[in-house]
JSON list of C-alpha atoms in Angstrom, two decimals:
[
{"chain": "A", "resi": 63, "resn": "UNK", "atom": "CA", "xyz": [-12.80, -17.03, 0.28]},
{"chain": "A", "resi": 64, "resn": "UNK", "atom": "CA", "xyz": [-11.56, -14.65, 2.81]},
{"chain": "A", "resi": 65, "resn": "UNK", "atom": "CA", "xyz": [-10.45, -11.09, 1.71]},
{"chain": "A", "resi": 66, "resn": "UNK", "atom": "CA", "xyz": [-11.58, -7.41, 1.17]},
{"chain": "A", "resi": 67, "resn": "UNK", "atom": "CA", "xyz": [-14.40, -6.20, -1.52]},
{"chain": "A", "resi": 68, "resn": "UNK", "atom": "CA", "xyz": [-14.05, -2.37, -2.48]},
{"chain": "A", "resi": 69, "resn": "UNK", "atom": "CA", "xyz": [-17.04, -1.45, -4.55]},
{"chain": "A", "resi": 70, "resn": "UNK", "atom": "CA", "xyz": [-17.93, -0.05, -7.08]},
{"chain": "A", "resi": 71, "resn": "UNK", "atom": "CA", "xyz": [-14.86, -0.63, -9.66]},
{"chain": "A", "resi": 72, "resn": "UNK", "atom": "CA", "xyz": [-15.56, 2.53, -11.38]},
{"chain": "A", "resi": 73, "resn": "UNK", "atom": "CA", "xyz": [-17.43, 5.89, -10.07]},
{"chain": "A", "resi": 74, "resn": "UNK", "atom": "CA", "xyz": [-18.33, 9.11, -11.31]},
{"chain": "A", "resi": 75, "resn": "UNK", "atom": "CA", "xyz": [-19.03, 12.50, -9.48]},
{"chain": "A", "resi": 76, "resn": "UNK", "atom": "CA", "xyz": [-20.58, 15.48, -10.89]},
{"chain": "A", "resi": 77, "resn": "UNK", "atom": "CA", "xyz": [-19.02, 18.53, -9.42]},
{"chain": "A", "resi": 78, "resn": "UNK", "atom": "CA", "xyz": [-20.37, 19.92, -5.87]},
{"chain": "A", "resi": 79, "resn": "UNK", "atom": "CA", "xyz": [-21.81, 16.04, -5.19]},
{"chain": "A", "resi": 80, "resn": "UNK", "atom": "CA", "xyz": [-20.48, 13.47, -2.01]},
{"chain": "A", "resi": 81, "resn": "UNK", "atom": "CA", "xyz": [-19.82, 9.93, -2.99]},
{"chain": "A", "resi": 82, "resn": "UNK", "atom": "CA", "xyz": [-19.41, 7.13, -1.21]},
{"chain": "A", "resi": 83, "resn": "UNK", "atom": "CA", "xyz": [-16.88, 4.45, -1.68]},
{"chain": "A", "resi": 84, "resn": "UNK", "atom": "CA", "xyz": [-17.75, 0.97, -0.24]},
{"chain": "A", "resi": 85, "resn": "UNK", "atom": "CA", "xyz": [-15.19, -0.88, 1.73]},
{"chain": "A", "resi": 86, "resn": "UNK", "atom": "CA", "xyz": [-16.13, -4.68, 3.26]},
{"chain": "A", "resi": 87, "resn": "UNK", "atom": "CA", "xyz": [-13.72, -7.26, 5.02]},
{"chain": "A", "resi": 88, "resn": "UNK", "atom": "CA", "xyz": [-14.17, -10.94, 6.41]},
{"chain": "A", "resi": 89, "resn": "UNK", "atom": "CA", "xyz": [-10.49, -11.57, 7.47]},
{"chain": "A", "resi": 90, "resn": "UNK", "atom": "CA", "xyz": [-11.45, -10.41, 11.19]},
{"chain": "A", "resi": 91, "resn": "UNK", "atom": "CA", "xyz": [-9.00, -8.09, 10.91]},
{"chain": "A", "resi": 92, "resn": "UNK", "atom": "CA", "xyz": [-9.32, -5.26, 13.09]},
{"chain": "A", "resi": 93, "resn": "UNK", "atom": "CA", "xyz": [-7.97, -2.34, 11.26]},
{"chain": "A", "resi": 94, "resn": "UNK", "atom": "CA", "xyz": [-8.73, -0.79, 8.33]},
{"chain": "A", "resi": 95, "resn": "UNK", "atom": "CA", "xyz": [-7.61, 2.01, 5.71]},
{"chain": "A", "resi": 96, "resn": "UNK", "atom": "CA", "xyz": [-7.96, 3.83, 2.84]},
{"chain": "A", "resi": 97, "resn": "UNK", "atom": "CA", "xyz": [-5.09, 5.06, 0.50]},
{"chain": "A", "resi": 98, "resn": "UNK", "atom": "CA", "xyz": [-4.99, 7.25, -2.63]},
{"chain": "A", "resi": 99, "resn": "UNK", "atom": "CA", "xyz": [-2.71, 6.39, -5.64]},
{"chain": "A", "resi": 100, "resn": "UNK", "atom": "CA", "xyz": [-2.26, 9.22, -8.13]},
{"chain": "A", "resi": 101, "resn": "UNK", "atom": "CA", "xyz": [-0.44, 8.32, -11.48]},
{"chain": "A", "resi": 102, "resn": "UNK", "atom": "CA", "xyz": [3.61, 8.32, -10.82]},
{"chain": "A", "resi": 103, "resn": "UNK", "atom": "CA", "xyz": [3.27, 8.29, -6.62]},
{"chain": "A", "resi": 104, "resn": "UNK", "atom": "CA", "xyz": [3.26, 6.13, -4.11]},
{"chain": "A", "resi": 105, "resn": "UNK", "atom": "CA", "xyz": [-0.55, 5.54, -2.12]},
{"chain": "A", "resi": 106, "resn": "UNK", "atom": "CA", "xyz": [-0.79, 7.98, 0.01]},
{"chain": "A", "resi": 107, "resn": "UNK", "atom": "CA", "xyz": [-2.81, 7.35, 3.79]},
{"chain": "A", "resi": 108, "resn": "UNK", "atom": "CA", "xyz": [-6.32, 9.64, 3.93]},
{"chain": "A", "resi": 109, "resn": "UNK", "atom": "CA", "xyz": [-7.91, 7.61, 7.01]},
{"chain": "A", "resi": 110, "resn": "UNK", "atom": "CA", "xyz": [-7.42, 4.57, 9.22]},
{"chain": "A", "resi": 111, "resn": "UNK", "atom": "CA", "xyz": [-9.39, 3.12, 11.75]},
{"chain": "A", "resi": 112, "resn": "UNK", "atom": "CA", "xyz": [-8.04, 0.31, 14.69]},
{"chain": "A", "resi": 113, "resn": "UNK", "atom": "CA", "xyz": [-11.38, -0.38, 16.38]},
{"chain": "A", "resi": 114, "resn": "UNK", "atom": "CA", "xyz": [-14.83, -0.07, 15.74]},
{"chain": "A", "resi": 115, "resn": "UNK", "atom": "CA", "xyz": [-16.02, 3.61, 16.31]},
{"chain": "A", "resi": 116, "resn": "UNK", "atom": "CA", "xyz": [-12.70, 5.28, 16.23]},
{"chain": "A", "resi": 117, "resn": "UNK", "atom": "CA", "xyz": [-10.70, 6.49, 13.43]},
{"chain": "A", "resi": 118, "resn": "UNK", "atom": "CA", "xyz": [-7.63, 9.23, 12.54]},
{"chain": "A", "resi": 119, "resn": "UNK", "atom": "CA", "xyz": [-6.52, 11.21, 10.34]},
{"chain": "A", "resi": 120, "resn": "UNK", "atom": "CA", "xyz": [-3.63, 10.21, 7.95]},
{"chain": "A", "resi": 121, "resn": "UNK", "atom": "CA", "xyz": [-1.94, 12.24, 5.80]},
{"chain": "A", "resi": 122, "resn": "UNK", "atom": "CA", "xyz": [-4.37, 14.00, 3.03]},
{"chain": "A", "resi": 123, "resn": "UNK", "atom": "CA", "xyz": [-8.06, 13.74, 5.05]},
{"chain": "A", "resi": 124, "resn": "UNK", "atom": "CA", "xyz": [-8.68, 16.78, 3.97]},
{"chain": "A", "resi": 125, "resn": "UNK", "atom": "CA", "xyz": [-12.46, 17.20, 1.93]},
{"chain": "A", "resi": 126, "resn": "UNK", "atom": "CA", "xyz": [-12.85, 12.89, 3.11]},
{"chain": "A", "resi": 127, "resn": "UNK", "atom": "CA", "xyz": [-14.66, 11.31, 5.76]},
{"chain": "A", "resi": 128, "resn": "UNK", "atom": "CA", "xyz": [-15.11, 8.07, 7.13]},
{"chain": "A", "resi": 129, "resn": "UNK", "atom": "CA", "xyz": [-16.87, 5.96, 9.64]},
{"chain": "A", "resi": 130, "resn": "UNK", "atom": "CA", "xyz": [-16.23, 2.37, 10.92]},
{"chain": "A", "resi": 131, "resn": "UNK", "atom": "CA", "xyz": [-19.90, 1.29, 13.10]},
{"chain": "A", "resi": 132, "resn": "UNK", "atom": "CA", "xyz": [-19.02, -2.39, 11.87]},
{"chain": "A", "resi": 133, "resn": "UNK", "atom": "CA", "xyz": [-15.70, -4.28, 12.25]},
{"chain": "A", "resi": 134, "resn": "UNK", "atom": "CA", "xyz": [-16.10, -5.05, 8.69]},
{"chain": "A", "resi": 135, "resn": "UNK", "atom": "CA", "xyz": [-17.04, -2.32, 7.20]},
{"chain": "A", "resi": 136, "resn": "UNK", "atom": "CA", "xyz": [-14.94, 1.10, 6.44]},
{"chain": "A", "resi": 137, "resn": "UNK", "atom": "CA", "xyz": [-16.56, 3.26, 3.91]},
{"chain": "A", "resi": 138, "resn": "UNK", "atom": "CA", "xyz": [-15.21, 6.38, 2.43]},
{"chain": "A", "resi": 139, "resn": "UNK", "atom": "CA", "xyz": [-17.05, 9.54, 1.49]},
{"chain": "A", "resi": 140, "resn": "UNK", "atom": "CA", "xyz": [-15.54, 12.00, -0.84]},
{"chain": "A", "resi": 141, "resn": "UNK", "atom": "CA", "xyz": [-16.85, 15.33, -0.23]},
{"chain": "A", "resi": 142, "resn": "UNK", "atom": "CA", "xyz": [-17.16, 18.44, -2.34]},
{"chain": "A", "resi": 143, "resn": "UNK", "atom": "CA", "xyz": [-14.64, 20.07, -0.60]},
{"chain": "A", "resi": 144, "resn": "UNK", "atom": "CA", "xyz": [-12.05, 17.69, -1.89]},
{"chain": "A", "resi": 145, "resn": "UNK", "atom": "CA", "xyz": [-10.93, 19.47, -5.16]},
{"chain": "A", "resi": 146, "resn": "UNK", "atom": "CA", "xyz": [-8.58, 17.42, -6.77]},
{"chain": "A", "resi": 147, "resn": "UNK", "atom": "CA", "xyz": [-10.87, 13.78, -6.24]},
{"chain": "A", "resi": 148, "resn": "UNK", "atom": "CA", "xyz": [-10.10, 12.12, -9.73]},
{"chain": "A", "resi": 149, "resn": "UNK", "atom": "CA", "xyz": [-7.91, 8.93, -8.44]},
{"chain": "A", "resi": 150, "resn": "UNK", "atom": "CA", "xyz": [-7.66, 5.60, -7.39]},
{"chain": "A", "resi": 151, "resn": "UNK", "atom": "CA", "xyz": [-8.92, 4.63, -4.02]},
{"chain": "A", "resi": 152, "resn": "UNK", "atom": "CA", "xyz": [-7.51, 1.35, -2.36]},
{"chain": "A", "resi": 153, "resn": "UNK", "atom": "CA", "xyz": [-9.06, -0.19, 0.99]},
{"chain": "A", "resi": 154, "resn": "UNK", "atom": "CA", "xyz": [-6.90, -2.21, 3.21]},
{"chain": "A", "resi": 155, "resn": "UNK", "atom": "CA", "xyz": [-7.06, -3.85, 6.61]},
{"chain": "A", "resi": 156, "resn": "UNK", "atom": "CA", "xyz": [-4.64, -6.00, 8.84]},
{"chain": "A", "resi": 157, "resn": "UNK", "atom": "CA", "xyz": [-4.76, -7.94, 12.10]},
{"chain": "A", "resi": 158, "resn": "UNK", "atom": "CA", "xyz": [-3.12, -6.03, 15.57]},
{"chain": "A", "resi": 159, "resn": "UNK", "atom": "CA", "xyz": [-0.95, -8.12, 17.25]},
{"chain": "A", "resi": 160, "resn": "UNK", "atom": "CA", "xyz": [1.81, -7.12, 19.11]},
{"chain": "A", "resi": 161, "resn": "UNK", "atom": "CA", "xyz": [3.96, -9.88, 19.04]},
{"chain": "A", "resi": 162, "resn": "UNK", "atom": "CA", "xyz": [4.44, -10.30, 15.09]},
{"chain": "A", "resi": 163, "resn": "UNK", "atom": "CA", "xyz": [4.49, -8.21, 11.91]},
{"chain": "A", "resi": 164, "resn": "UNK", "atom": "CA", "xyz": [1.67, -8.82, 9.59]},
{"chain": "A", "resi": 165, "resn": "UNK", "atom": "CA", "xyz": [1.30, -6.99, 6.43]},
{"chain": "A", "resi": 166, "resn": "UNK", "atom": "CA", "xyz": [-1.88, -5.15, 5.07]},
{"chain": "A", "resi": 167, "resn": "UNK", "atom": "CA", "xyz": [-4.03, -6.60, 2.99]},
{"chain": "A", "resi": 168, "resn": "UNK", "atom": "CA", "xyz": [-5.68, -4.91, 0.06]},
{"chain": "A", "resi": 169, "resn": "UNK", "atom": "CA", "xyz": [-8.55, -4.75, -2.45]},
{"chain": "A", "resi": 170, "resn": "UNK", "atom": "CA", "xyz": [-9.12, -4.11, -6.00]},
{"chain": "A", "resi": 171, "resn": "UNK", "atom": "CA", "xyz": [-9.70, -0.62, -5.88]},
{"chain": "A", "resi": 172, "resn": "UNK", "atom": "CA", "xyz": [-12.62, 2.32, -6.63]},
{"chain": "A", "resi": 173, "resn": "UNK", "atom": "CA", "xyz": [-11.81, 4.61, -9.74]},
{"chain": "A", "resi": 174, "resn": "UNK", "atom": "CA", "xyz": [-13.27, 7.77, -9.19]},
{"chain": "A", "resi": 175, "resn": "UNK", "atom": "CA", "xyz": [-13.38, 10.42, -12.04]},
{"chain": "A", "resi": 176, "resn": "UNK", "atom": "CA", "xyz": [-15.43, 13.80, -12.32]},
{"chain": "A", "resi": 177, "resn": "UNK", "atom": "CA", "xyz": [-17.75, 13.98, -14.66]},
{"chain": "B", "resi": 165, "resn": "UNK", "atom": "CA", "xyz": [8.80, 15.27, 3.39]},
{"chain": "B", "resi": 166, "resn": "UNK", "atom": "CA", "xyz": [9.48, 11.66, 1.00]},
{"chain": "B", "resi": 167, "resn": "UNK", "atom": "CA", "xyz": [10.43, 9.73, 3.99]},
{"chain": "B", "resi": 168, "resn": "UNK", "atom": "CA", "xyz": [10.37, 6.44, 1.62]},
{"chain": "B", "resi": 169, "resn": "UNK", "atom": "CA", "xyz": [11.79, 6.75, -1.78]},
{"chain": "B", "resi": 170, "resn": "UNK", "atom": "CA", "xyz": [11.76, 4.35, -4.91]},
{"chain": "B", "resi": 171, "resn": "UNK", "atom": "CA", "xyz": [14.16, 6.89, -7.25]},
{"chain": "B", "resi": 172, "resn": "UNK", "atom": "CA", "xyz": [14.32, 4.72, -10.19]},
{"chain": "B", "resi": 173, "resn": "UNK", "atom": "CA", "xyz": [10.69, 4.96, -11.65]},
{"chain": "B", "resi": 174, "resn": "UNK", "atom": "CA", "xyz": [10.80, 1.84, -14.19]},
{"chain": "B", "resi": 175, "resn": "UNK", "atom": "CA", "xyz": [13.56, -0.82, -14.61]},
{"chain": "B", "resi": 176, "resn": "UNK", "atom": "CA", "xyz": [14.16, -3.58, -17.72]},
{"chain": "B", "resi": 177, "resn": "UNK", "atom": "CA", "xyz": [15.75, -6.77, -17.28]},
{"chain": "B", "resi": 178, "resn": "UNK", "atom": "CA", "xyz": [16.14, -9.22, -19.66]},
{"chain": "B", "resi": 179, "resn": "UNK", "atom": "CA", "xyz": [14.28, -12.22, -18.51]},
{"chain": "B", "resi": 180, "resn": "UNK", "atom": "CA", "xyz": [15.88, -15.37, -16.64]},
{"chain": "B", "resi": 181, "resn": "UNK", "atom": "CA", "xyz": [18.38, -12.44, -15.75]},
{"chain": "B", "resi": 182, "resn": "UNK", "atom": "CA", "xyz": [18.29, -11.07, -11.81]},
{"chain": "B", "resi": 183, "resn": "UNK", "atom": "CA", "xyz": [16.14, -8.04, -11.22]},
{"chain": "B", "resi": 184, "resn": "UNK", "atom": "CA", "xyz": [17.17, -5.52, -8.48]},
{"chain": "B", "resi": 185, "resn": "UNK", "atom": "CA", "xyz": [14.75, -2.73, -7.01]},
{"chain": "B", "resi": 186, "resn": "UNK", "atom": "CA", "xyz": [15.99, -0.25, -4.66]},
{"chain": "B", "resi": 187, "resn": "UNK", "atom": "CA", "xyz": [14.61, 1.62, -1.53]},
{"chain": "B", "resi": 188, "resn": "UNK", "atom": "CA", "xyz": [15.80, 4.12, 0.55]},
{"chain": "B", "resi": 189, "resn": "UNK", "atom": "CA", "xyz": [14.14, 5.85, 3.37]},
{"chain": "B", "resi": 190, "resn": "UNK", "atom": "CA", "xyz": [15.22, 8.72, 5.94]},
{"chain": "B", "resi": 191, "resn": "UNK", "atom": "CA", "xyz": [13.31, 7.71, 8.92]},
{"chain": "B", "resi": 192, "resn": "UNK", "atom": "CA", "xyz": [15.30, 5.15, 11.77]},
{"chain": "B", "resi": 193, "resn": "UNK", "atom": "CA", "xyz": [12.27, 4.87, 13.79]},
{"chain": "B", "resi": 194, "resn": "UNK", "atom": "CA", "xyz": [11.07, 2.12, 10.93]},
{"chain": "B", "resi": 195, "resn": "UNK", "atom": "CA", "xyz": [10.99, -0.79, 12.01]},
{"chain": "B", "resi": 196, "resn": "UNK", "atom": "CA", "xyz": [9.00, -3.16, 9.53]},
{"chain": "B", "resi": 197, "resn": "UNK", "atom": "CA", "xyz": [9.92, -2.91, 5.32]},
{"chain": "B", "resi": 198, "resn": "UNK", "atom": "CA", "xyz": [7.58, -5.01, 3.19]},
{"chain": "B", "resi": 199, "resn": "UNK", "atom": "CA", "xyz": [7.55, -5.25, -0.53]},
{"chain": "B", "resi": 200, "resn": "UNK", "atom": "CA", "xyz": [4.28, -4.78, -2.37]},
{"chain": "B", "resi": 201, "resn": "UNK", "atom": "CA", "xyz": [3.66, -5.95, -6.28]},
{"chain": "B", "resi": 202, "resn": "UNK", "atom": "CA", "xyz": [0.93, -4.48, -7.77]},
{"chain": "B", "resi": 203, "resn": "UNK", "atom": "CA", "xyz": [-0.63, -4.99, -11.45]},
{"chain": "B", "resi": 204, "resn": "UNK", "atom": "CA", "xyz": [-2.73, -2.16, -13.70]},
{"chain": "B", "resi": 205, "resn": "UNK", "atom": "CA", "xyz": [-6.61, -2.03, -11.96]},
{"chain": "B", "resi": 206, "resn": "UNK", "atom": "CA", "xyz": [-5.55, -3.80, -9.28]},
{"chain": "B", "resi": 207, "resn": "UNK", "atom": "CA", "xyz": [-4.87, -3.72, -5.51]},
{"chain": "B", "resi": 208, "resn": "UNK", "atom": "CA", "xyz": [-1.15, -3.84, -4.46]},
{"chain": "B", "resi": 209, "resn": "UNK", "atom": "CA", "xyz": [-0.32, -7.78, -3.21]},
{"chain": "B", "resi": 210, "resn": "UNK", "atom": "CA", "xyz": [2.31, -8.56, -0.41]},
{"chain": "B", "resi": 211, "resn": "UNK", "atom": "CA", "xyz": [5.23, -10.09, -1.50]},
{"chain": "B", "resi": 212, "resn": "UNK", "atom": "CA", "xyz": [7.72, -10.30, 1.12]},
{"chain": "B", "resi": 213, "resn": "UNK", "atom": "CA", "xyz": [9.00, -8.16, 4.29]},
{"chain": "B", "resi": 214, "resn": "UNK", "atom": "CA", "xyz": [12.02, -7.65, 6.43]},
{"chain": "B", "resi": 215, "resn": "UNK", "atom": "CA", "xyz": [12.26, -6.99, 10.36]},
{"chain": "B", "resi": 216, "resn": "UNK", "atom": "CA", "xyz": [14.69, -4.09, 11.14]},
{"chain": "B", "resi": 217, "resn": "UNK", "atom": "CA", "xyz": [16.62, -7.03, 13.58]},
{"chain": "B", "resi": 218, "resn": "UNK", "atom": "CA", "xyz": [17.43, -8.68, 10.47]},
{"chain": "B", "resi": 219, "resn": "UNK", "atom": "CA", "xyz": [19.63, -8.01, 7.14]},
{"chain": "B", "resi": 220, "resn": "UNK", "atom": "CA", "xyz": [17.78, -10.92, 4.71]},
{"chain": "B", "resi": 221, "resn": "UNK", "atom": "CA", "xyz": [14.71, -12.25, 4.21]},
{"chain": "B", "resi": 222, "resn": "UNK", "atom": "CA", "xyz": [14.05, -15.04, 1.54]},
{"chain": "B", "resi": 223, "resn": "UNK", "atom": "CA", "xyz": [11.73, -16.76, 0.01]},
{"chain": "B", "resi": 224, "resn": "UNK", "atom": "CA", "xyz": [11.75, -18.50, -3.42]},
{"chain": "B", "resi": 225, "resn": "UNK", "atom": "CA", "xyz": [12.63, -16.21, -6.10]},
{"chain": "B", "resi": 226, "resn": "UNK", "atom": "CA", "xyz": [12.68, -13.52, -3.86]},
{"chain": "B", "resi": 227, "resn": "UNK", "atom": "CA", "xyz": [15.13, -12.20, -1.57]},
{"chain": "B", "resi": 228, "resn": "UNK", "atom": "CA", "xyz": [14.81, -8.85, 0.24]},
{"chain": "B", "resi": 229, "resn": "UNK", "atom": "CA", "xyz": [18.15, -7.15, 2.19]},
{"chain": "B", "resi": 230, "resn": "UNK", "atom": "CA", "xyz": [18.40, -4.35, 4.46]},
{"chain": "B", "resi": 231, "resn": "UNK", "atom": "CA", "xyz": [21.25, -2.47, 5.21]},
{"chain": "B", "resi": 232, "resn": "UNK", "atom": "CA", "xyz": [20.12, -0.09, 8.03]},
{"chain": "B", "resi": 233, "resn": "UNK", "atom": "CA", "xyz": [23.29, 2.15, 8.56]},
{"chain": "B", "resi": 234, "resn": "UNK", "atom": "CA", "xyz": [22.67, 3.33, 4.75]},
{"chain": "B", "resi": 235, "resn": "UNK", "atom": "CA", "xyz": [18.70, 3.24, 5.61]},
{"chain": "B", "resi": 236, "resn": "UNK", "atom": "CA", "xyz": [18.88, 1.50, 1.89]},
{"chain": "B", "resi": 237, "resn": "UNK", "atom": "CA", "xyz": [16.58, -1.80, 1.29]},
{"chain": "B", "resi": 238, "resn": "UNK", "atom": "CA", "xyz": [16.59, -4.12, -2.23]},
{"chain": "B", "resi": 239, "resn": "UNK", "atom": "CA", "xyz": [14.81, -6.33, -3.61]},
{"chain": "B", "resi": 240, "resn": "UNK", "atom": "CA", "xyz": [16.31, -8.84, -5.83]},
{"chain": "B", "resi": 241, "resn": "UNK", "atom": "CA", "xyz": [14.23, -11.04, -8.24]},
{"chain": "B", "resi": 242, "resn": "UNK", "atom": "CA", "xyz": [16.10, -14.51, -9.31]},
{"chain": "B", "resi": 243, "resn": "UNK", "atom": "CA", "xyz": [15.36, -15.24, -12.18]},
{"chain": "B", "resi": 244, "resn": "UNK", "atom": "CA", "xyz": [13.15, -12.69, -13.43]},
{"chain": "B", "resi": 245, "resn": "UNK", "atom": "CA", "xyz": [10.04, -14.03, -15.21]},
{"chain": "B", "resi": 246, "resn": "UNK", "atom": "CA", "xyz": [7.46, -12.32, -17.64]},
{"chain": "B", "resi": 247, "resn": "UNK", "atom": "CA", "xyz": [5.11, -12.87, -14.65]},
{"chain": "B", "resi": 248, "resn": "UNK", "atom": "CA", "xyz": [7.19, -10.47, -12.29]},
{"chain": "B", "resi": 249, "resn": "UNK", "atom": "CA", "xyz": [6.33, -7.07, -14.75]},
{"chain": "B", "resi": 250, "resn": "UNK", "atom": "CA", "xyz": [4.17, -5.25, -12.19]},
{"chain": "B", "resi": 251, "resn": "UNK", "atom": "CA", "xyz": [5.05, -2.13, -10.24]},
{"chain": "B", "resi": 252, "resn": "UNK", "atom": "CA", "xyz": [6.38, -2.68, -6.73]},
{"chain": "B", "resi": 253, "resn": "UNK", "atom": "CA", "xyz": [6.44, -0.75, -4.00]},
{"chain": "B", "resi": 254, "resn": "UNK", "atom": "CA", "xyz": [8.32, -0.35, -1.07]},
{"chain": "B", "resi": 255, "resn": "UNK", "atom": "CA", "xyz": [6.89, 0.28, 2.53]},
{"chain": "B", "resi": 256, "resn": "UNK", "atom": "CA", "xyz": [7.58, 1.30, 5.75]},
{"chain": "B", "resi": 257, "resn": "UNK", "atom": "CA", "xyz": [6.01, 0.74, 9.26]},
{"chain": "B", "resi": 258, "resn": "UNK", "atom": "CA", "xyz": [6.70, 3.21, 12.49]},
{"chain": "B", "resi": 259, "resn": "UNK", "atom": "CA", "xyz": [7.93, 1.36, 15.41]},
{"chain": "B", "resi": 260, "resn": "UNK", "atom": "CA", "xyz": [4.68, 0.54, 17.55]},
{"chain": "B", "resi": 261, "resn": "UNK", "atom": "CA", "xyz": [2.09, 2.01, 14.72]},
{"chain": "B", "resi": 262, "resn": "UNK", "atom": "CA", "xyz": [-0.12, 0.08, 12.34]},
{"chain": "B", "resi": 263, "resn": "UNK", "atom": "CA", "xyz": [-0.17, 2.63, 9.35]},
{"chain": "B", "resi": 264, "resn": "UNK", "atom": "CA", "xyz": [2.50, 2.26, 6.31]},
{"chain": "B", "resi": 265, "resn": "UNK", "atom": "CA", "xyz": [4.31, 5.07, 4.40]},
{"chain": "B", "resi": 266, "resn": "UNK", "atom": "CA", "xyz": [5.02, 4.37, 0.88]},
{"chain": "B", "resi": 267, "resn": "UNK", "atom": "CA", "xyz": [7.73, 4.80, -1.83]},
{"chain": "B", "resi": 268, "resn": "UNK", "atom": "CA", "xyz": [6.42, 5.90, -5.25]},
{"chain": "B", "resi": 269, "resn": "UNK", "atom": "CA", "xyz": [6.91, 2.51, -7.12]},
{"chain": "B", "resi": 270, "resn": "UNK", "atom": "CA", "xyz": [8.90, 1.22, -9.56]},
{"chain": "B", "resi": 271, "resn": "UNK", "atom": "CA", "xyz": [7.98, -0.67, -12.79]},
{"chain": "B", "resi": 272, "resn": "UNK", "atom": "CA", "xyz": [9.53, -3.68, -13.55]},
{"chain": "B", "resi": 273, "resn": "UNK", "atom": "CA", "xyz": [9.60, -4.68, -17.43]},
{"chain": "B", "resi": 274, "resn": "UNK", "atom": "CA", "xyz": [10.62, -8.36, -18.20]},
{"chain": "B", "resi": 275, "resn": "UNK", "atom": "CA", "xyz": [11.56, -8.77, -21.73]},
{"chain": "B", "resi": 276, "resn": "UNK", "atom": "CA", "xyz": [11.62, -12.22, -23.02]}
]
């Protein structure tokens, strides 16, 4: 079955420590992302990458970092400069095409708590 | 800056009754809406989606409108089943960009 595997489910992280949140896709799709969900918002865009070996910024990349050597592969590190990392991380990708609107795809999600 | 916004954070419908969610956003450079149902531990799943050239979208149970002069989109659930409790979001795609903004969800209670 085609789709996208986020792993772990569930991680901890003692204080001052990087993690790294797995993110794997065999839909071919070219682009991949990675939101945040806190409880009560929306998910909110920390990186996205079109191609292989590029990426940006989205809207809270501060204390992540990514990298994207493999089409199907987008993993996520968590640094110790992000403060607030307790949340729920979603992975996502979707074809480019110009001619027609397809939606983003998504896994099941990495829980991350501090220990 | 909210540019997508769910303001009604849970609804209850009775089921077999219609269920409405609401959307609003401030931004008329979108140009994609899609609809997003997500369950507890899960990822979100895509549900259904609306071109800005159009004013429906339906399919099965599910209808989405969009009534750009009000920047206001709905999604209306007919009739509601126990399966539909979930939270849904709302989304929103720039004209020419791949990325999505997001509203902040609503969660949908079907009563039996």
């Amino acid at each position: 079955d085609g789709g996208i595997t986020q792993s772990p489910k569930y991680l901890f992280r003692k204080e001052g420590q990087n993690v790294t949140l797995s993110c794997e896709q065999n839909l071919n799709h070219d682009a991949m992302y990675w939101y945040r969900q806190d409880p009560g918002q929306g998910l909110r865009l920390i990186y996205y990458s079109q191609i292989v070996n590029d990426f940006q910024k989205g809207d809270i990349a501060e204390g992540y970092s990514v990298s994207r050597e493999k089409k199907e592969s987008f993993p996520l590190t968590v640094t110790s400069a992000q403060k607030n990392p307790t949340a729920f991380y979603l992975c996502a990708s979707s074809p480019i095409r110009e001619l027609s609107n397809q939606p983003q795809h998504f896994g099941d999600g990495t829980r991350l708590s501090i220990l | 800056d909210q540019q997508v916004k769910q303001n009604s954070p849970s609804l209850s419908v009775q089921e077999g009754r219609i269920s409405i969610l609401n959307c609003d956003y401030t931004n008329s450079m979108f140009d994609y809406f899609l609809w997003y149902k997500k369950y507890p531990a899960e990822g979100p799943t895509f549900l259904i989606s609306i071109s800005s050239i159009k004013d429906k979208n339906e399919d099965g149970r599910f209808t989405v409108f969009l009534n750009k002069s009000a920047k206001h989109l709905s999604l209306h659930i007919v009739p509601s089943q126990p399966g539909d409790s979930a939270v849904y979001f709302c989304a929103a795609r720039f004209k020419g960009a791949q990325k999505l903004v997001f509203g902040q969800g609503t969660r949908l209670t079907i009563n039996p």
